[in-house]
mmCIF file of C-alpha atoms in Angstrom:
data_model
loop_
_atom_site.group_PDB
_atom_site.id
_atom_site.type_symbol
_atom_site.label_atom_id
_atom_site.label_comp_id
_atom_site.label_asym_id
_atom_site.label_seq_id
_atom_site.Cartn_x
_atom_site.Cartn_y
_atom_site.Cartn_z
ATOM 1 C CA UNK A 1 4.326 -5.156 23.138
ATOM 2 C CA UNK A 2 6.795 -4.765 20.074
ATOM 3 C CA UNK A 3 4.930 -6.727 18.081
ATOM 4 C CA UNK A 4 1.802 -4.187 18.666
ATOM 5 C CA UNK A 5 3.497 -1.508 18.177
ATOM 6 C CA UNK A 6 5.085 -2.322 14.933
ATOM 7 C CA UNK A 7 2.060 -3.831 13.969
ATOM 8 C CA UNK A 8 0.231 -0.530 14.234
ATOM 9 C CA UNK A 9 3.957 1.702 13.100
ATOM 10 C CA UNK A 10 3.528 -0.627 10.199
ATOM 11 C CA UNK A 11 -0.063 0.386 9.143
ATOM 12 C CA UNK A 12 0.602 4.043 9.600
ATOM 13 C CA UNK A 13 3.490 3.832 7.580
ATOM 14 C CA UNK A 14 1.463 2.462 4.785
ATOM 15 C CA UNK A 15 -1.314 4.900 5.366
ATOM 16 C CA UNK A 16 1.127 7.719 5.109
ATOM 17 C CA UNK A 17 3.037 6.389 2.204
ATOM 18 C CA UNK A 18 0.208 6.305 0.025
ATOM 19 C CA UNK A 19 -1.407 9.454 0.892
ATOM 20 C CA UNK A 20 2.085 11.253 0.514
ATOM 21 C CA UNK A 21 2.595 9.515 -2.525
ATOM 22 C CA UNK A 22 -1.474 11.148 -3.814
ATOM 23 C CA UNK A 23 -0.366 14.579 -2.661
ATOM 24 C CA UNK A 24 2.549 15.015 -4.562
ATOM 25 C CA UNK A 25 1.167 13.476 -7.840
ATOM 26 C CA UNK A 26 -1.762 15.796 -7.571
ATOM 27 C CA UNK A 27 1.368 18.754 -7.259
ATOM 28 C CA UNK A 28 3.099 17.231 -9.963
ATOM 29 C CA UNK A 29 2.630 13.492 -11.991
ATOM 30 C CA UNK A 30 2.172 10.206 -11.183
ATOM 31 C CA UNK A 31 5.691 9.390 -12.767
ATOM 32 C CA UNK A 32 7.522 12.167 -11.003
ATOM 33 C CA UNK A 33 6.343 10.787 -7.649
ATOM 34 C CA UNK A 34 7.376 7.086 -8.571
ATOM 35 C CA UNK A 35 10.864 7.703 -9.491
ATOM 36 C CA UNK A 36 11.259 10.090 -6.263
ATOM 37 C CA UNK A 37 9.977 7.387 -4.020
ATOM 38 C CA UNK A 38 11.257 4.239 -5.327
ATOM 39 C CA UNK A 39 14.863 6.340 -5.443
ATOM 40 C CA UNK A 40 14.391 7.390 -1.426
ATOM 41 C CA UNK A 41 13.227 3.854 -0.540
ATOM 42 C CA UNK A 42 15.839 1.598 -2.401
ATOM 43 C CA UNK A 43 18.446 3.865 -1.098
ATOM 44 C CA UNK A 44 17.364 3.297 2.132
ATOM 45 C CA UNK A 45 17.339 -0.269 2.261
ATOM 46 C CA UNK A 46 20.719 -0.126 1.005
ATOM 47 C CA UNK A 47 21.627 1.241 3.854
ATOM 48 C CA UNK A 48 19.462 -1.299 5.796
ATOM 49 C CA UNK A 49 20.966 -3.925 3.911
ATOM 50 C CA UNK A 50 24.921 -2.956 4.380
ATOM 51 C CA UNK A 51 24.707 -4.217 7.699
ATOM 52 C CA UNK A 52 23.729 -7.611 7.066
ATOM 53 C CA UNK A 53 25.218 -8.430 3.609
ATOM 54 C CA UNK A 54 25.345 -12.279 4.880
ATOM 55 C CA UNK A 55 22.266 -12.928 4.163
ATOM 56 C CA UNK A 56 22.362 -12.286 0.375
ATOM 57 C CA UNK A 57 21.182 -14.892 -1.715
ATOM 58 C CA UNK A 58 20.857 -14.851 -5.634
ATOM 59 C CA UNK A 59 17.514 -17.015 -5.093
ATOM 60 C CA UNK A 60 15.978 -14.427 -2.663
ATOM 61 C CA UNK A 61 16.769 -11.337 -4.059
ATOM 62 C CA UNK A 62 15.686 -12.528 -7.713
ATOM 63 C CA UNK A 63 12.552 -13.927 -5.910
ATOM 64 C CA UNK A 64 12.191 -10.496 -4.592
ATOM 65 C CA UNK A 65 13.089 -8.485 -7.950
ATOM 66 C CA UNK A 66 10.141 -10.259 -8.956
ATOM 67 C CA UNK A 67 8.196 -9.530 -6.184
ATOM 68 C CA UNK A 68 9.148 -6.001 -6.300
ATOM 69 C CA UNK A 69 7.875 -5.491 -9.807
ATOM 70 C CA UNK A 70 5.054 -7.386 -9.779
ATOM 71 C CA UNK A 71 3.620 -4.773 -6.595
ATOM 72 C CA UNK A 72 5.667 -2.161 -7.931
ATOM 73 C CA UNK A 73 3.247 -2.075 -10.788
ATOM 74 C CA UNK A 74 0.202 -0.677 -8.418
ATOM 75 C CA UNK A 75 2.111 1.798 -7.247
ATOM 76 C CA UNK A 76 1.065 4.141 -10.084
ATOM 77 C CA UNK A 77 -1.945 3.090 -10.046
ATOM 78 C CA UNK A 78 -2.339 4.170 -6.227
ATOM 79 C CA UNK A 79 -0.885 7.235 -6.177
ATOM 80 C CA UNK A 80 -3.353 8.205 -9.099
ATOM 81 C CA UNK A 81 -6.562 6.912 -7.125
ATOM 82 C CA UNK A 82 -5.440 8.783 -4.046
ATOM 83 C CA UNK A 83 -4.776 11.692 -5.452
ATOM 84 C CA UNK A 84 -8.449 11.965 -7.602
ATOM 85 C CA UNK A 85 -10.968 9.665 -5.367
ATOM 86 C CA UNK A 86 -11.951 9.588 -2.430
ATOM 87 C CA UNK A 87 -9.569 8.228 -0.006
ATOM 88 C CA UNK A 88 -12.338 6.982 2.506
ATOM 89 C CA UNK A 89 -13.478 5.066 -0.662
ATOM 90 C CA UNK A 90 -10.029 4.194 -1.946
ATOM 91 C CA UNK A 91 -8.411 2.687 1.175
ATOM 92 C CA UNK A 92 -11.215 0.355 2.062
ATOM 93 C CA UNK A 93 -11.343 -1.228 -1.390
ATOM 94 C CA UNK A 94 -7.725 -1.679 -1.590
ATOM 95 C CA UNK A 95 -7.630 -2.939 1.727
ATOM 96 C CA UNK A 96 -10.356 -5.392 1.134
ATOM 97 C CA UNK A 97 -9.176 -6.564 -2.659
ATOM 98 C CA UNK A 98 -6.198 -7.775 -1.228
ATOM 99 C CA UNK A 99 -7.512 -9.285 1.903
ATOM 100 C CA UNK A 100 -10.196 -11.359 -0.715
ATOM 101 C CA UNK A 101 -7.467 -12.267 -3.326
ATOM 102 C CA UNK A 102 -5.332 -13.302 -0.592
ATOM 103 C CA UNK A 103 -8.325 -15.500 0.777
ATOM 104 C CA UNK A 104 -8.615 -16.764 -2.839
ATOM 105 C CA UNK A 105 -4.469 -18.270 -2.916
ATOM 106 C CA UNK A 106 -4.981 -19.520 0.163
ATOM 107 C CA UNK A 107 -7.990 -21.785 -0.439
ATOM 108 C CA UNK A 108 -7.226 -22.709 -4.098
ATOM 109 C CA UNK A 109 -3.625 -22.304 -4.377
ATOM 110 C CA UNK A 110 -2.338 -23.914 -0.737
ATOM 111 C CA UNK A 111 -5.737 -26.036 0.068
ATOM 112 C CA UNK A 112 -6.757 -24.046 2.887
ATOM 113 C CA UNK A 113 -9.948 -23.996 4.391
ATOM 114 C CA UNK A 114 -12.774 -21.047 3.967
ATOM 115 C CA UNK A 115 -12.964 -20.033 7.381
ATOM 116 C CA UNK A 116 -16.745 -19.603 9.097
ATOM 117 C CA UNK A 117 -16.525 -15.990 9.902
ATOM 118 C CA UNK A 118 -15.519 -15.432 6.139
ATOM 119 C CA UNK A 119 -19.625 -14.986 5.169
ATOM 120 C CA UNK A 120 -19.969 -12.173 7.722
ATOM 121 C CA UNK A 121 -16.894 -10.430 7.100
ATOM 122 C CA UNK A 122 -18.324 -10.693 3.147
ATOM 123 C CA UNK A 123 -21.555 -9.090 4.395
ATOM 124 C CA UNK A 124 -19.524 -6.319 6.047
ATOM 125 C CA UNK A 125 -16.975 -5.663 3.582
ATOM 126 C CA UNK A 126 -20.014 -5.064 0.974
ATOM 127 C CA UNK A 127 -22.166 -2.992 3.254
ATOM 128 C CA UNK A 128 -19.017 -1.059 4.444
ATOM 129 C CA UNK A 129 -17.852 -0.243 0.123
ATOM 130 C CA UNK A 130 -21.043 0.941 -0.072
ATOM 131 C CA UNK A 131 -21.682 3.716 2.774
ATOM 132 C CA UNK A 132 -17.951 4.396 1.559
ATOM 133 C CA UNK A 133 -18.908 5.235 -1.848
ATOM 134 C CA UNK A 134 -21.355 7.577 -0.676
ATOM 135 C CA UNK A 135 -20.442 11.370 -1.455
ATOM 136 C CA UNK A 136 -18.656 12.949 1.262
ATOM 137 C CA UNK A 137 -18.180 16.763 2.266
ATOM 138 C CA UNK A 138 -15.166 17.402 -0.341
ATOM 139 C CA UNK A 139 -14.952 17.102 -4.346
ATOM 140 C CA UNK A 140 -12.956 13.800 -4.554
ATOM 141 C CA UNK A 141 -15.886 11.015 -5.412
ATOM 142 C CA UNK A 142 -15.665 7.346 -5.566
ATOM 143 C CA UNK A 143 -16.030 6.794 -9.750
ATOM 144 C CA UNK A 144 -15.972 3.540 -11.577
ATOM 145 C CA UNK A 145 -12.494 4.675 -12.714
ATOM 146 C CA UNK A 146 -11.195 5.282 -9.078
ATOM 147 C CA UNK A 147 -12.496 2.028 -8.407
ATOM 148 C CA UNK A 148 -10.768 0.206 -11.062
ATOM 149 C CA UNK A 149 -7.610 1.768 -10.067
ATOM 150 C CA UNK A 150 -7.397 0.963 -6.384
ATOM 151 C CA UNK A 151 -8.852 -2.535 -7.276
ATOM 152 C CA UNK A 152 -6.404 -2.807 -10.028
ATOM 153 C CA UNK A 153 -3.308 -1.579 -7.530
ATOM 154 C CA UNK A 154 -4.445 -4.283 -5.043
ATOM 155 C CA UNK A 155 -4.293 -6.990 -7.258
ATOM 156 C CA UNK A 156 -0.671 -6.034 -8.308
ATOM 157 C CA UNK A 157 -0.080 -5.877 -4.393
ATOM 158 C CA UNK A 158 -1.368 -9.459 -3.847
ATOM 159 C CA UNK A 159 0.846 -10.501 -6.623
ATOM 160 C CA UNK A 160 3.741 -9.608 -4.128
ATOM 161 C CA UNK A 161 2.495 -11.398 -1.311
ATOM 162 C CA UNK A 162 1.569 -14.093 -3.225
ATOM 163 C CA UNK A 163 5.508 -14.250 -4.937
ATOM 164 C CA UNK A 164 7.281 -13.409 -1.065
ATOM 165 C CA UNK A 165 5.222 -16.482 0.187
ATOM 166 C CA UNK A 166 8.293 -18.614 -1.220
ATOM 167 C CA UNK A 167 10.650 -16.900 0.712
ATOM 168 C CA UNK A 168 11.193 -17.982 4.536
ATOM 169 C CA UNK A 169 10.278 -15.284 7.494
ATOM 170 C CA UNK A 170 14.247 -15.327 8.041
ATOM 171 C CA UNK A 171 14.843 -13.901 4.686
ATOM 172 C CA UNK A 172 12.511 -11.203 3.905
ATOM 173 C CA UNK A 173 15.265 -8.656 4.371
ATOM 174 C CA UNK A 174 17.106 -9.884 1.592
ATOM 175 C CA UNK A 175 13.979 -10.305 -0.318
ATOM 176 C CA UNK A 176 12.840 -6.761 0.548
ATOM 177 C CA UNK A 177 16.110 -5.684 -0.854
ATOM 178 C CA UNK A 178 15.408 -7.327 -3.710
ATOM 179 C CA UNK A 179 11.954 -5.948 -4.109
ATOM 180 C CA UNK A 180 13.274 -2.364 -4.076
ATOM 181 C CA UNK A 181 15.470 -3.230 -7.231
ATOM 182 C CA UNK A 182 11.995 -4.473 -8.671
ATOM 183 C CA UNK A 183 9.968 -1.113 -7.866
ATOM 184 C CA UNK A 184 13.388 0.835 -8.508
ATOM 185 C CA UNK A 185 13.153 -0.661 -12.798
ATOM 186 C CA UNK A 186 9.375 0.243 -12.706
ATOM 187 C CA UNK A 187 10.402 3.635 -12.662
ATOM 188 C CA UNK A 188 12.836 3.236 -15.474
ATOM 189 C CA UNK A 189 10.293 1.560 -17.578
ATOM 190 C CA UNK A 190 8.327 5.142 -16.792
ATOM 191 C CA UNK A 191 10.261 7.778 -16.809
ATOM 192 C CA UNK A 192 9.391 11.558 -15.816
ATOM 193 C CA UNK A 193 7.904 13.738 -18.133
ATOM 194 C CA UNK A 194 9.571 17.030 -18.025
ATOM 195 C CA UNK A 195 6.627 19.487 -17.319
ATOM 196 C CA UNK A 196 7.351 23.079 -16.738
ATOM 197 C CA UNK A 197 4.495 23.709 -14.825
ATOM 198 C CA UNK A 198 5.920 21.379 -12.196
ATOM 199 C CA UNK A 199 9.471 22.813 -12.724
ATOM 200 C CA UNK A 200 7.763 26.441 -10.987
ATOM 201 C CA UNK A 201 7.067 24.115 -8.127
ATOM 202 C CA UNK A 202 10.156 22.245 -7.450
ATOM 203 C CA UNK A 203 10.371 21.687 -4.167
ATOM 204 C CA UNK A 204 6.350 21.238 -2.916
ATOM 205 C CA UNK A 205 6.037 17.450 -5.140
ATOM 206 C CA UNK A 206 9.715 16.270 -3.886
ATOM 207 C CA UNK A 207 9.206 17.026 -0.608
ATOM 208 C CA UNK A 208 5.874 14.891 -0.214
ATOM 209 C CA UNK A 209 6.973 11.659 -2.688
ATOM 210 C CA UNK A 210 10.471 11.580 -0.770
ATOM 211 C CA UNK A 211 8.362 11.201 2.692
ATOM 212 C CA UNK A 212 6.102 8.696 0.482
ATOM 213 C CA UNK A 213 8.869 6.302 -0.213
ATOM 214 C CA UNK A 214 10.631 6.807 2.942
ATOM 215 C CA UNK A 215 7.552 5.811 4.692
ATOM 216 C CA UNK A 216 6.858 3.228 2.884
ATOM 217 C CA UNK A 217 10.198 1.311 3.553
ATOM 218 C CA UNK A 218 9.810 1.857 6.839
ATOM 219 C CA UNK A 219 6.612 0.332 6.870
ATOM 220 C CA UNK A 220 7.721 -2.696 5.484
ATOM 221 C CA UNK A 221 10.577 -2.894 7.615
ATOM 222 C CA UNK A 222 8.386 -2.973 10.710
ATOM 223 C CA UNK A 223 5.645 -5.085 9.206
ATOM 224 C CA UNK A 224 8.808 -7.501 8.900
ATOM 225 C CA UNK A 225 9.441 -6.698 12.865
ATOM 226 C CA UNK A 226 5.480 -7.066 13.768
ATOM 227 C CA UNK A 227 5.850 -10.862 11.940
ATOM 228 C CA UNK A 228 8.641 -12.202 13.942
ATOM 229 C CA UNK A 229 7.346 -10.671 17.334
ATOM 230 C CA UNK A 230 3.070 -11.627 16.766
ATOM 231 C CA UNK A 231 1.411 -13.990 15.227
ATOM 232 C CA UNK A 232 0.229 -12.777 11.427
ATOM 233 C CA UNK A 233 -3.512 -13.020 12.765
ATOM 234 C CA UNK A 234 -2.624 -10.424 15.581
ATOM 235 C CA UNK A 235 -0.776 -8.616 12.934
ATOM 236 C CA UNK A 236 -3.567 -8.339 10.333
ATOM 237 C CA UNK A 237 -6.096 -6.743 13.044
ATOM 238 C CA UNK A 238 -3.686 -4.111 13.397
ATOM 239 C CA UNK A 239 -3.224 -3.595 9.443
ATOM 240 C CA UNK A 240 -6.932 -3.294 9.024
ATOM 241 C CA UNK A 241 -6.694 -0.280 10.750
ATOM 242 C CA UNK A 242 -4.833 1.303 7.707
ATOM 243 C CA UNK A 243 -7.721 2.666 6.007
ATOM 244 C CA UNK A 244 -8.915 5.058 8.941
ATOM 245 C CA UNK A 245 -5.646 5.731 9.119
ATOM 246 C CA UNK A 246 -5.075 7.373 5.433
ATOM 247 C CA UNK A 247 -8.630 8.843 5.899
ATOM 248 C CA UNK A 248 -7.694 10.768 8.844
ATOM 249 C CA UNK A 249 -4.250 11.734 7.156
ATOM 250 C CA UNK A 250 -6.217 12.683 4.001
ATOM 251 C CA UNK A 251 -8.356 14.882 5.966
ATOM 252 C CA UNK A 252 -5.550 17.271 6.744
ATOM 253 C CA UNK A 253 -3.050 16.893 3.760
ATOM 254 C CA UNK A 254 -5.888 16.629 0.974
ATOM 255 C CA UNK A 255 -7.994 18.421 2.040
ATOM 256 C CA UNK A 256 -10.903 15.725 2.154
ATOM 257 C CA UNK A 257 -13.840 15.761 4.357
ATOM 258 C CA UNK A 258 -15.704 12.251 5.146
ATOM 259 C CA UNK A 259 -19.170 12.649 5.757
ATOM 260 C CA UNK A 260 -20.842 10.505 8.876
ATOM 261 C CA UNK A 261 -21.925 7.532 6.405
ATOM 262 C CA UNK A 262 -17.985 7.201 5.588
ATOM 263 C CA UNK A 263 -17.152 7.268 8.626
ATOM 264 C CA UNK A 264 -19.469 3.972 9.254
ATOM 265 C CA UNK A 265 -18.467 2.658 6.382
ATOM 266 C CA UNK A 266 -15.018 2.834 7.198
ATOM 267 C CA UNK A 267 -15.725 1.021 10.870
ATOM 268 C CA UNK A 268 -17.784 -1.200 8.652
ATOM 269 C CA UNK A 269 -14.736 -2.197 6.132
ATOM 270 C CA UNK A 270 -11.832 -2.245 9.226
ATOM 271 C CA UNK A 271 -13.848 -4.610 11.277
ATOM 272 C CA UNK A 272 -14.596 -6.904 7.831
ATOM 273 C CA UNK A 273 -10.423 -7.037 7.439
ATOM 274 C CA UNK A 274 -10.276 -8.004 11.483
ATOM 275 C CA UNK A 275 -12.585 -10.990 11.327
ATOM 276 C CA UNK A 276 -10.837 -12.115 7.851
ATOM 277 C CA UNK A 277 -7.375 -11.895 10.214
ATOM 278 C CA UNK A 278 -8.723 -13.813 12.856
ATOM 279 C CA UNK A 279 -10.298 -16.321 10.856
#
């Protein structure tokens, strides 16, 4: 029952990381919000971390540096889709980028085999992009250029899974420590822009990237839970749920309004992401 529940914890966590994360870069800038998060969420893990400085390695955490700024480099990228597209278009194709580059490693990269439910889920995942790209209720709309970015976040996010696949299950604390350090330099490389039209607002922005990086660590921290209690099948199933998930959060914080062909399309996508988990 742990494992289900962090499983789930884990995918809300990332739903409302990313949606926070679009709110307050439509407040303020897409730099403003990465330095506020990545600061919230490294301190965090600090703290995390302080109680089991044992099981610091140099190899892990430089594994996870690398990690860490490899993902770290979507996060811009996210925060900008979410805050201009769609996020009933946005979440699915994130969701489903990653799930097919994933797919991708595993067959050419560790000699796996292409499972037989892989086809359908295909046929799904395509039919399910397409009722989400549909034009929903609101004025967020799923453009080539919202596209690119969610595509182009989620192949800087399968760069991190595809880096913390050298570290063991029994070490991805450590290597999540180091990841924050990787994120953390991202933000140095872009610093924030001093804007006074944010400055009149300087509390709205903060408030909403703090609770974006906070709930992203806290994701991760239970996705690292939901792997040690459930098998990472089980686990995925619950993951796929993440898209509804930042839809129904975006309906309320942004403001967005799915129409009835999203909302199919978004059943369509989630139950695409199950059958790649089970198979």
């Amino acid at each position: 029952m742990i494992g289900e529940i962090a499983s789930f914890s884990s995918a809300l966590g990332v739903a409302l990381g990313n949606t926070l994360g679009g709110k307050s870069t439509q407040q303020s800038s897409w730099r403003n919000t990465l330095r506020a998060s990545t600061t919230i969420a490294f301190a965090l893990i600090c703290v995390v971390i302080a109680f089991d400085l044992s099981s610091l390695t140099l190899r892990v955490v430089i594994i996870g540096i690398l990690a860490g700024f490899t993902g770290g480099l979507g996060l811009p990228l996210i925060y900008q889709a979410f805050s201009v597209g769609s996020v009933s278009f946005v979440g699915p194709v994130v969701a489903l980028v990653q799930s097919f580059n994933l797919i991708l490693f595993a067959v050419f990269v560790k000699d796996e085999d292409l499972s037989s439910l892989f086809p359908i889920a295909a046929l799904l995942g395509a039919i399910g992009l397409y009722l989400c790209s549909r034009q929903g209720r609101s004025n967020q709309k799923a453009t080539f250029y919202v596209f690119v970015l969610a595509a182009s976040a989620a192949t800087c996010f399968s760069g991190f899974s595809f880096i913390i696949t050298l570290i063991e299950t029994s070490q991805i604390l450590p290597a999540l420590f180091g990841a924050r350090i990787g994120v953390l330099l991202i933000s140095f490389i872009f610093p924030p822009k001093i804007d006074k039209k944010v400055l009149t607002k300087p509390i709205g922005w903060r408030k909403y990237a703090l609770l974006s990086g906070a709930c992203e660590i806290i994701g991760n921290l239970l996705f690292m839970i939901a792997i040690n209690k459930l098998e990472l099948s089980k686990v995925g199933i619950f993951m796929a749920s993440a898209p509804a998930l930042s839809v129904l959060i975006a309906i309320k914080l942004l403001h967005q309004k799915p129409s009835l062909v999203n909302w199919v399309g978004i059943a369509a996508t989630s139950a695409a992401l199950a059958l790649i988990a089970v198979g």
